[in-house]
Amino acid sequence: MKFLDQCKIYIKAGNGGRGSSSFRREAYVEFGGPDGGDGGRGGHVYAEAVEGLNTLIDFRYQQHHKAERGGHGMGKQRHGRGGEDKIIKLPVGTQIFEEDQETLIADLTEVGQRVMLARGGNGGWGNIHFKSSTNQAPRRANPGEKGEERTVWLRLKLIADAGLLGLPNAGKSTFIRAATAAKPKVADYPFTTLHPGLGVVDLGPGTRFVLADIPGLIEGAAEGAGLGHRFLGHVERCKVLLHLVDCTQDDVAEAWRTIRHELDEYDLAMANKPEIVALTKVDALTEDMVDEQAAALKAACGQEPLRISSVAGTGVRKALGLIAKELGHLEELEDEEADSEEGWQP
């Protein structure tokens, strides 16, 4: 299934049914009088967050959503049927914006959360409402009120407990493959990951959390370079960030600073989230070279970076344990027994 995290849709609530202008005509009943019924209410349009969805691809092919109109009033004081409501089912984490893409209407962060986007029109009154002592045979009936209509933007921001950050080809997809059952594309060239993905980490009873993998960020991502502003939005809701730095590049400190600068430019609140820094691909260098790169990265970030080889499984469980500890799932880290030469498997 193709991943789509932003789209525009048109919504229209149902019009109200018109009232009836009718008179009672019955044998042996003199002066029957008006008996026109009211029109039914038009259906409302709701947006609801549901389970089982993780993309907006359905709205790529169906962009118009309309509720049912109300039924018309009839004689014998029969009212029209109310129109059926239209419920638009969205993934959890979807934000709904006005057409200007800036005014937030709703942020659906929980399953079952529902918000009305367009109100259906009221039904018109039948002529029975206009009867009076001076007008005993009114022929007036109101038309139904028009339902609201608007164009809105849907923007999906994945809800995950922890998120992976890093430059292109930093080893994020390989890490999430090693840590979860997710199978994102992995190749030896940058920008292999073209859309965000999710994986579930299970370290045992009570230590399960969701890990988000976003495409690699580049310099200027906060201003939209490489669609980075949309990718950054997917880690806004994460509680912990795991920053992966490729140890085989020349300047690991500058690589870390580049991503940190983009976080600061995009959202200071996100830049202040707990961050775990790790060197990846440590199996590609000698131990002395890894020590040198780790020292340079520590001088820049102020913390001792983890050393990870996702292919061999080295350091993976320790990184996941630190994330779980930050999330409050673990009080203490267990000994890294599983990070043996054979590697750790999720």
Short mmCIF file of C-alpha atoms in Angstrom, two decimals:
data_model
loop_
_atom_site.label_atom_id
_atom_site.label_comp_id
_atom_site.label_asym_id
_atom_site.label_seq_id
_atom_site.Cartn_x
_atom_site.Cartn_y
_atom_site.Cartn_z
CA MET A 1 0.00 0.00 0.00
CA LYS A 2 1.36 3.40 -0.97
CA PHE A 3 1.99 5.81 1.89
CA LEU A 4 0.27 9.20 1.66
CA ASP A 5 0.47 11.67 4.51
CA GLN A 6 -1.22 14.77 3.08
CA CYS A 7 -4.25 15.37 0.87
CA LYS A 8 -7.13 17.78 0.20
CA ILE A 9 -10.80 16.76 0.27
CA TYR A 10 -14.15 18.46 -0.31
CA ILE A 11 -16.99 17.81 2.12
CA LYS A 12 -20.67 18.70 1.87
CA ALA A 13 -23.33 18.22 4.52
CA GLY A 14 -26.84 17.25 3.43
CA ASN A 15 -29.46 19.87 2.62
CA GLY A 16 -32.62 19.92 4.68
CA GLY A 17 -35.82 18.64 3.10
CA ARG A 18 -38.48 21.17 2.11
CA GLY A 19 -41.70 21.53 4.04
CA SER A 20 -45.03 20.50 2.55
CA SER A 21 -47.89 22.79 1.65
CA SER A 22 -50.82 20.41 1.96
CA PHE A 23 -54.47 20.50 3.10
CA ARG A 24 -56.56 17.82 4.66
CA ARG A 25 -59.09 16.52 2.17
CA GLU A 26 -61.28 13.82 3.62
CA ALA A 27 -64.87 12.80 3.04
CA TYR A 28 -67.35 14.16 5.57
CA VAL A 29 -64.66 16.44 7.07
CA GLU A 30 -65.51 20.08 6.49
CA PHE A 31 -62.79 22.70 6.79
CA GLY A 32 -59.93 20.18 6.96
CA GLY A 33 -57.27 22.83 7.17
CA PRO A 34 -53.48 22.70 6.54
CA ASP A 35 -51.62 19.50 7.35
CA GLY A 36 -48.24 19.81 5.60
CA GLY A 37 -45.35 18.11 7.41
CA ASP A 38 -41.80 19.38 8.00
CA GLY A 39 -38.76 18.43 5.98
CA GLY A 40 -36.06 16.22 7.51
CA ARG A 41 -32.66 17.42 8.67
CA GLY A 42 -29.70 16.95 6.34
CA GLY A 43 -26.93 14.61 7.40
CA HIS A 44 -23.82 15.92 9.17
CA VAL A 45 -20.23 15.15 8.14
CA TYR A 46 -17.95 13.76 10.88
CA ALA A 47 -14.30 12.78 10.99
CA GLU A 48 -13.42 9.86 13.26
CA ALA A 49 -10.09 8.28 14.19
CA VAL A 50 -10.13 4.49 13.82
CA GLU A 51 -7.71 1.61 14.23
CA GLY A 52 -6.18 -0.26 11.33
CA LEU A 53 -5.29 2.74 9.14
CA ASN A 54 -1.81 4.21 8.72
CA THR A 55 -2.06 6.17 5.48
CA LEU A 56 -4.39 8.61 3.67
CA ILE A 57 -4.12 6.79 0.35
CA ASP A 58 -7.90 6.17 0.22
CA PHE A 59 -8.52 9.89 -0.14
CA ARG A 60 -6.26 10.07 -3.18
CA TYR A 61 -9.02 8.47 -5.23
CA GLN A 62 -12.11 9.69 -3.38
CA GLN A 63 -11.87 13.40 -2.70
CA HIS A 64 -15.58 14.34 -2.48
CA HIS A 65 -17.58 13.29 0.56
CA LYS A 66 -21.25 14.21 0.87
CA ALA A 67 -23.87 13.42 3.49
CA GLU A 68 -27.44 12.48 2.59
CA ARG A 69 -30.08 15.17 2.17
CA GLY A 70 -33.17 15.20 4.35
CA GLY A 71 -36.50 13.86 3.11
CA HIS A 72 -39.25 16.24 2.08
CA GLY A 73 -42.35 16.79 4.19
CA MET A 74 -45.66 15.30 3.05
CA GLY A 75 -49.36 15.67 3.66
CA LYS A 76 -51.18 14.29 6.70
CA GLN A 77 -48.52 15.94 8.88
CA ARG A 78 -45.86 13.44 7.81
CA HIS A 79 -42.33 14.68 8.41
CA GLY A 80 -39.43 13.88 6.12
CA ARG A 81 -36.74 11.41 7.17
CA GLY A 82 -33.48 12.81 8.48
CA GLY A 83 -30.47 12.39 6.20
CA GLU A 84 -27.83 9.81 7.08
CA ASP A 85 -24.60 11.22 8.51
CA LYS A 86 -21.33 10.80 6.64
CA ILE A 87 -18.43 9.51 8.78
CA ILE A 88 -14.95 9.94 7.32
CA LYS A 89 -12.62 7.35 8.87
CA LEU A 90 -9.07 8.60 9.41
CA PRO A 91 -5.86 7.15 10.88
CA VAL A 92 -4.97 8.09 14.44
CA GLY A 93 -2.63 11.08 14.33
CA THR A 94 -4.42 12.94 11.52
CA GLN A 95 -4.63 16.70 11.71
CA ILE A 96 -7.44 18.54 9.88
CA PHE A 97 -6.73 22.04 8.55
CA GLU A 98 -8.75 24.72 6.81
CA GLU A 99 -8.08 25.35 3.12
CA ASP A 100 -5.31 27.82 4.05
CA GLN A 101 -3.37 24.82 5.52
CA GLU A 102 -2.63 26.85 8.66
CA THR A 103 -5.85 26.99 10.70
CA LEU A 104 -6.14 23.77 12.69
CA ILE A 105 -9.67 22.38 12.97
CA ALA A 106 -8.95 19.18 14.87
CA ASP A 107 -6.14 16.85 15.89
CA LEU A 108 -7.26 13.22 16.14
CA THR A 109 -4.86 11.59 18.59
CA GLU A 110 -7.04 8.83 20.10
CA VAL A 111 -9.07 5.97 18.69
CA GLY A 112 -12.76 6.86 18.64
CA GLN A 113 -12.20 10.62 18.72
CA ARG A 114 -14.83 12.29 16.53
CA VAL A 115 -15.32 15.87 15.33
CA MET A 116 -18.07 17.45 13.22
CA LEU A 117 -16.71 19.07 10.06
CA ALA A 118 -19.96 20.20 8.40
CA ARG A 119 -23.47 20.60 9.84
CA GLY A 120 -26.50 19.46 7.89
CA GLY A 121 -29.23 21.94 7.03
CA ASN A 122 -32.47 22.08 9.01
CA GLY A 123 -35.64 20.87 7.38
CA GLY A 124 -38.22 23.43 6.22
CA TRP A 125 -41.50 23.97 8.04
CA GLY A 126 -44.72 22.72 6.54
CA ASN A 127 -47.73 25.03 6.17
CA ILE A 128 -49.25 23.73 9.41
CA HIS A 129 -46.82 26.04 11.29
CA PHE A 130 -48.21 29.14 9.59
CA LYS A 131 -51.87 28.63 10.53
CA SER A 132 -53.41 31.46 12.54
CA SER A 133 -56.77 32.97 13.31
CA THR A 134 -56.35 35.42 10.46
CA ASN A 135 -54.76 32.99 8.01
CA GLN A 136 -56.54 29.66 8.31
CA ALA A 137 -55.45 28.34 4.92
CA PRO A 138 -51.76 29.20 4.58
CA ARG A 139 -50.10 28.06 1.39
CA ARG A 140 -46.64 28.89 2.62
CA ALA A 141 -43.97 26.25 3.32
CA ASN A 142 -40.27 26.78 3.92
CA PRO A 143 -37.56 25.25 1.75
CA GLY A 144 -34.87 23.22 3.49
CA GLU A 145 -31.73 24.93 4.72
CA LYS A 146 -28.55 24.22 2.78
CA GLY A 147 -25.89 22.09 4.44
CA GLU A 148 -22.43 23.43 5.11
CA GLU A 149 -19.66 22.74 2.62
CA ARG A 150 -15.92 23.30 2.83
CA THR A 151 -12.55 22.15 1.59
CA VAL A 152 -10.12 20.82 4.18
CA TRP A 153 -6.58 19.46 4.24
CA LEU A 154 -5.70 16.21 5.99
CA ARG A 155 -2.18 15.83 7.33
CA LEU A 156 -1.03 12.61 8.96
CA LYS A 157 1.62 12.63 11.66
CA LEU A 158 2.54 9.14 12.77
CA ILE A 159 2.08 8.41 16.45
CA ALA A 160 5.11 6.53 17.78
CA ASP A 161 6.87 6.32 21.13
CA ALA A 162 10.36 6.73 19.66
CA GLY A 163 11.71 8.05 16.38
CA LEU A 164 14.88 7.52 14.36
CA LEU A 165 16.82 10.52 13.08
CA GLY A 166 19.85 10.81 10.86
CA LEU A 167 21.29 11.83 7.53
CA PRO A 168 20.53 9.73 4.45
CA ASN A 169 22.21 6.31 4.53
CA ALA A 170 22.81 6.50 8.29
CA GLY A 171 21.44 2.99 8.83
CA LYS A 172 17.93 3.82 10.11
CA SER A 173 16.08 1.27 7.99
CA THR A 174 18.63 -1.43 8.80
CA PHE A 175 18.22 -0.67 12.50
CA ILE A 176 14.43 -0.92 12.43
CA ARG A 177 14.70 -4.21 10.53
CA ALA A 178 16.99 -5.53 13.24
CA ALA A 179 14.85 -4.21 16.10
CA THR A 180 11.35 -5.05 14.84
CA ALA A 181 9.51 -7.28 12.41
CA ALA A 182 9.16 -4.40 9.93
CA LYS A 183 10.83 -4.94 6.55
CA PRO A 184 11.64 -1.56 4.98
CA LYS A 185 13.74 -1.37 1.84
CA VAL A 186 17.50 -1.40 2.49
CA ALA A 187 20.17 -0.57 -0.10
CA ASP A 188 23.68 0.89 -0.28
CA TYR A 189 22.62 4.30 -1.62
CA PRO A 190 21.06 7.39 -0.01
CA PHE A 191 17.30 8.09 0.10
CA THR A 192 16.36 4.41 -0.01
CA THR A 193 13.48 5.18 2.36
CA LEU A 194 10.93 7.36 0.57
CA HIS A 195 8.16 7.35 3.16
CA PRO A 196 7.95 6.92 6.96
CA GLY A 197 7.38 3.52 8.50
CA LEU A 198 6.51 2.00 11.85
CA GLY A 199 7.70 -1.04 13.74
CA VAL A 200 6.80 -2.54 17.12
CA VAL A 201 9.62 -3.35 19.53
CA ASP A 202 8.93 -6.12 22.03
CA LEU A 203 11.49 -6.55 24.81
CA GLY A 204 9.23 -8.63 27.01
CA PRO A 205 6.10 -8.18 29.14
CA GLY A 206 5.33 -4.49 29.65
CA THR A 207 8.18 -3.29 27.42
CA ARG A 208 6.51 -2.91 24.05
CA PHE A 209 6.71 0.38 22.16
CA VAL A 210 6.36 1.74 18.63
CA LEU A 211 9.43 2.89 16.70
CA ALA A 212 9.16 5.28 13.73
CA ASP A 213 11.60 5.35 10.82
CA ILE A 214 11.55 8.51 8.71
CA PRO A 215 13.43 9.21 5.48
CA GLY A 216 16.86 10.80 5.78
CA LEU A 217 17.03 14.51 6.48
CA ILE A 218 19.34 16.93 4.69
CA GLU A 219 20.52 20.45 5.36
CA GLY A 220 17.60 22.86 4.99
CA ALA A 221 14.98 20.23 5.87
CA ALA A 222 13.23 22.63 8.26
CA GLU A 223 12.59 24.97 5.30
CA GLY A 224 11.31 22.13 3.13
CA ALA A 225 14.47 20.92 1.39
CA GLY A 226 13.96 17.32 0.33
CA LEU A 227 10.41 17.39 1.77
CA GLY A 228 12.09 17.38 5.17
CA HIS A 229 9.45 19.59 6.79
CA ARG A 230 6.88 16.86 6.17
CA PHE A 231 9.21 14.12 7.37
CA LEU A 232 10.04 16.05 10.55
CA GLY A 233 6.34 16.23 11.33
CA HIS A 234 6.24 12.45 11.79
CA VAL A 235 8.57 12.59 14.80
CA GLU A 236 6.78 15.52 16.47
CA ARG A 237 4.74 13.15 18.64
CA CYS A 238 7.66 10.90 19.61
CA LYS A 239 8.74 10.99 23.24
CA VAL A 240 12.33 9.87 22.60
CA LEU A 241 14.65 10.37 19.61
CA LEU A 242 17.39 7.94 18.59
CA HIS A 243 19.93 9.87 16.53
CA LEU A 244 21.98 7.58 14.30
CA VAL A 245 25.31 8.77 12.89
CA ASP A 246 27.24 6.80 10.27
CA CYS A 247 30.72 6.20 11.67
CA THR A 248 32.21 5.66 8.18
CA GLN A 249 31.79 9.32 7.15
CA ASP A 250 34.56 11.87 7.51
CA ASP A 251 33.02 14.29 10.03
CA VAL A 252 30.60 12.62 12.44
CA ALA A 253 30.36 15.75 14.60
CA GLU A 254 29.18 17.86 11.67
CA ALA A 255 26.63 15.20 10.73
CA TRP A 256 25.19 15.38 14.25
CA ARG A 257 25.16 19.21 14.21
CA THR A 258 23.34 19.28 10.86
CA ILE A 259 20.37 17.30 12.19
CA ARG A 260 20.31 19.20 15.49
CA HIS A 261 20.23 22.50 13.61
CA GLU A 262 17.22 21.35 11.59
CA LEU A 263 15.40 20.29 14.76
CA ASP A 264 16.03 23.70 16.33
CA GLU A 265 14.80 25.48 13.21
CA TYR A 266 11.69 23.32 12.89
CA ASP A 267 10.45 23.23 16.49
CA LEU A 268 12.29 24.04 19.71
CA ALA A 269 9.95 21.76 21.67
CA MET A 270 10.99 18.81 19.50
CA ALA A 271 14.66 19.76 19.85
CA ASN A 272 14.29 19.50 23.63
CA LYS A 273 13.05 15.89 23.55
CA PRO A 274 15.33 13.24 25.11
CA GLU A 275 17.95 12.19 22.58
CA ILE A 276 20.07 9.05 22.42
CA VAL A 277 23.08 9.31 20.11
CA ALA A 278 24.58 6.24 18.46
CA LEU A 279 27.30 5.42 15.95
CA THR A 280 26.18 2.92 13.34
CA LYS A 281 28.07 0.54 11.04
CA VAL A 282 30.83 0.05 13.61
CA ASP A 283 31.60 -3.33 12.03
CA ALA A 284 32.97 -1.51 8.97
CA LEU A 285 35.91 0.09 10.88
CA THR A 286 38.64 -1.10 13.19
CA GLU A 287 38.18 -0.66 16.92
CA ASP A 288 40.74 2.18 17.06
CA MET A 289 38.99 4.09 14.29
CA VAL A 290 35.63 3.62 16.01
CA ASP A 291 37.12 4.97 19.25
CA GLU A 292 38.36 8.03 17.38
CA GLN A 293 34.98 8.68 15.80
CA ALA A 294 33.21 8.16 19.12
CA ALA A 295 35.49 10.68 20.82
CA ALA A 296 34.78 13.29 18.13
CA LEU A 297 31.03 12.72 18.40
CA LYS A 298 31.11 12.85 22.20
CA ALA A 299 32.89 16.22 22.08
CA ALA A 300 30.06 17.57 19.90
CA CYS A 301 26.98 16.09 21.57
CA GLY A 302 28.19 15.88 25.18
CA GLN A 303 27.27 12.23 25.72
CA GLU A 304 29.00 8.92 25.12
CA PRO A 305 27.51 7.56 21.88
CA LEU A 306 26.32 4.00 21.63
CA ARG A 307 28.08 1.71 19.17
CA ILE A 308 25.73 -0.20 16.93
CA SER A 309 26.06 -2.71 14.14
CA SER A 310 22.54 -3.49 13.00
CA VAL A 311 23.75 -6.15 10.60
CA ALA A 312 25.61 -8.06 13.32
CA GLY A 313 23.07 -7.17 16.02
CA THR A 314 25.72 -5.54 18.21
CA GLY A 315 24.41 -2.80 20.50
CA VAL A 316 20.84 -3.05 19.23
CA ARG A 317 19.31 -4.36 22.45
CA LYS A 318 21.18 -1.79 24.52
CA ALA A 319 19.81 1.04 22.38
CA LEU A 320 16.29 -0.36 22.67
CA GLY A 321 16.73 -0.73 26.43
CA LEU A 322 17.76 2.93 26.76
CA ILE A 323 14.69 3.95 24.78
CA ALA A 324 12.46 1.82 27.00
CA LYS A 325 14.04 3.35 30.07
CA GLU A 326 13.36 6.88 28.79
CA LEU A 327 9.77 5.86 28.11
CA GLY A 328 9.44 4.56 31.67
CA HIS A 329 9.00 0.91 30.66
CA LEU A 330 12.21 -0.21 32.37
CA GLU A 331 13.67 0.99 35.65
CA GLU A 332 17.11 -0.52 35.08
CA LEU A 333 18.90 -1.85 32.03
CA GLU A 334 19.64 -5.52 32.02
CA ASP A 335 23.06 -6.85 31.14
CA GLU A 336 23.55 -6.97 27.41
CA GLU A 337 23.69 -10.73 27.27
CA ALA A 338 21.86 -10.96 23.96
CA ASP A 339 24.41 -8.79 22.14
CA SER A 340 26.75 -11.66 21.55
CA GLU A 341 28.75 -12.43 18.46
CA GLU A 342 25.74 -14.14 16.96
CA GLY A 343 23.73 -10.93 17.25
CA TRP A 344 20.35 -10.11 18.70
CA GLN A 345 17.10 -10.98 16.97
CA PRO A 346 13.76 -9.30 17.70
#
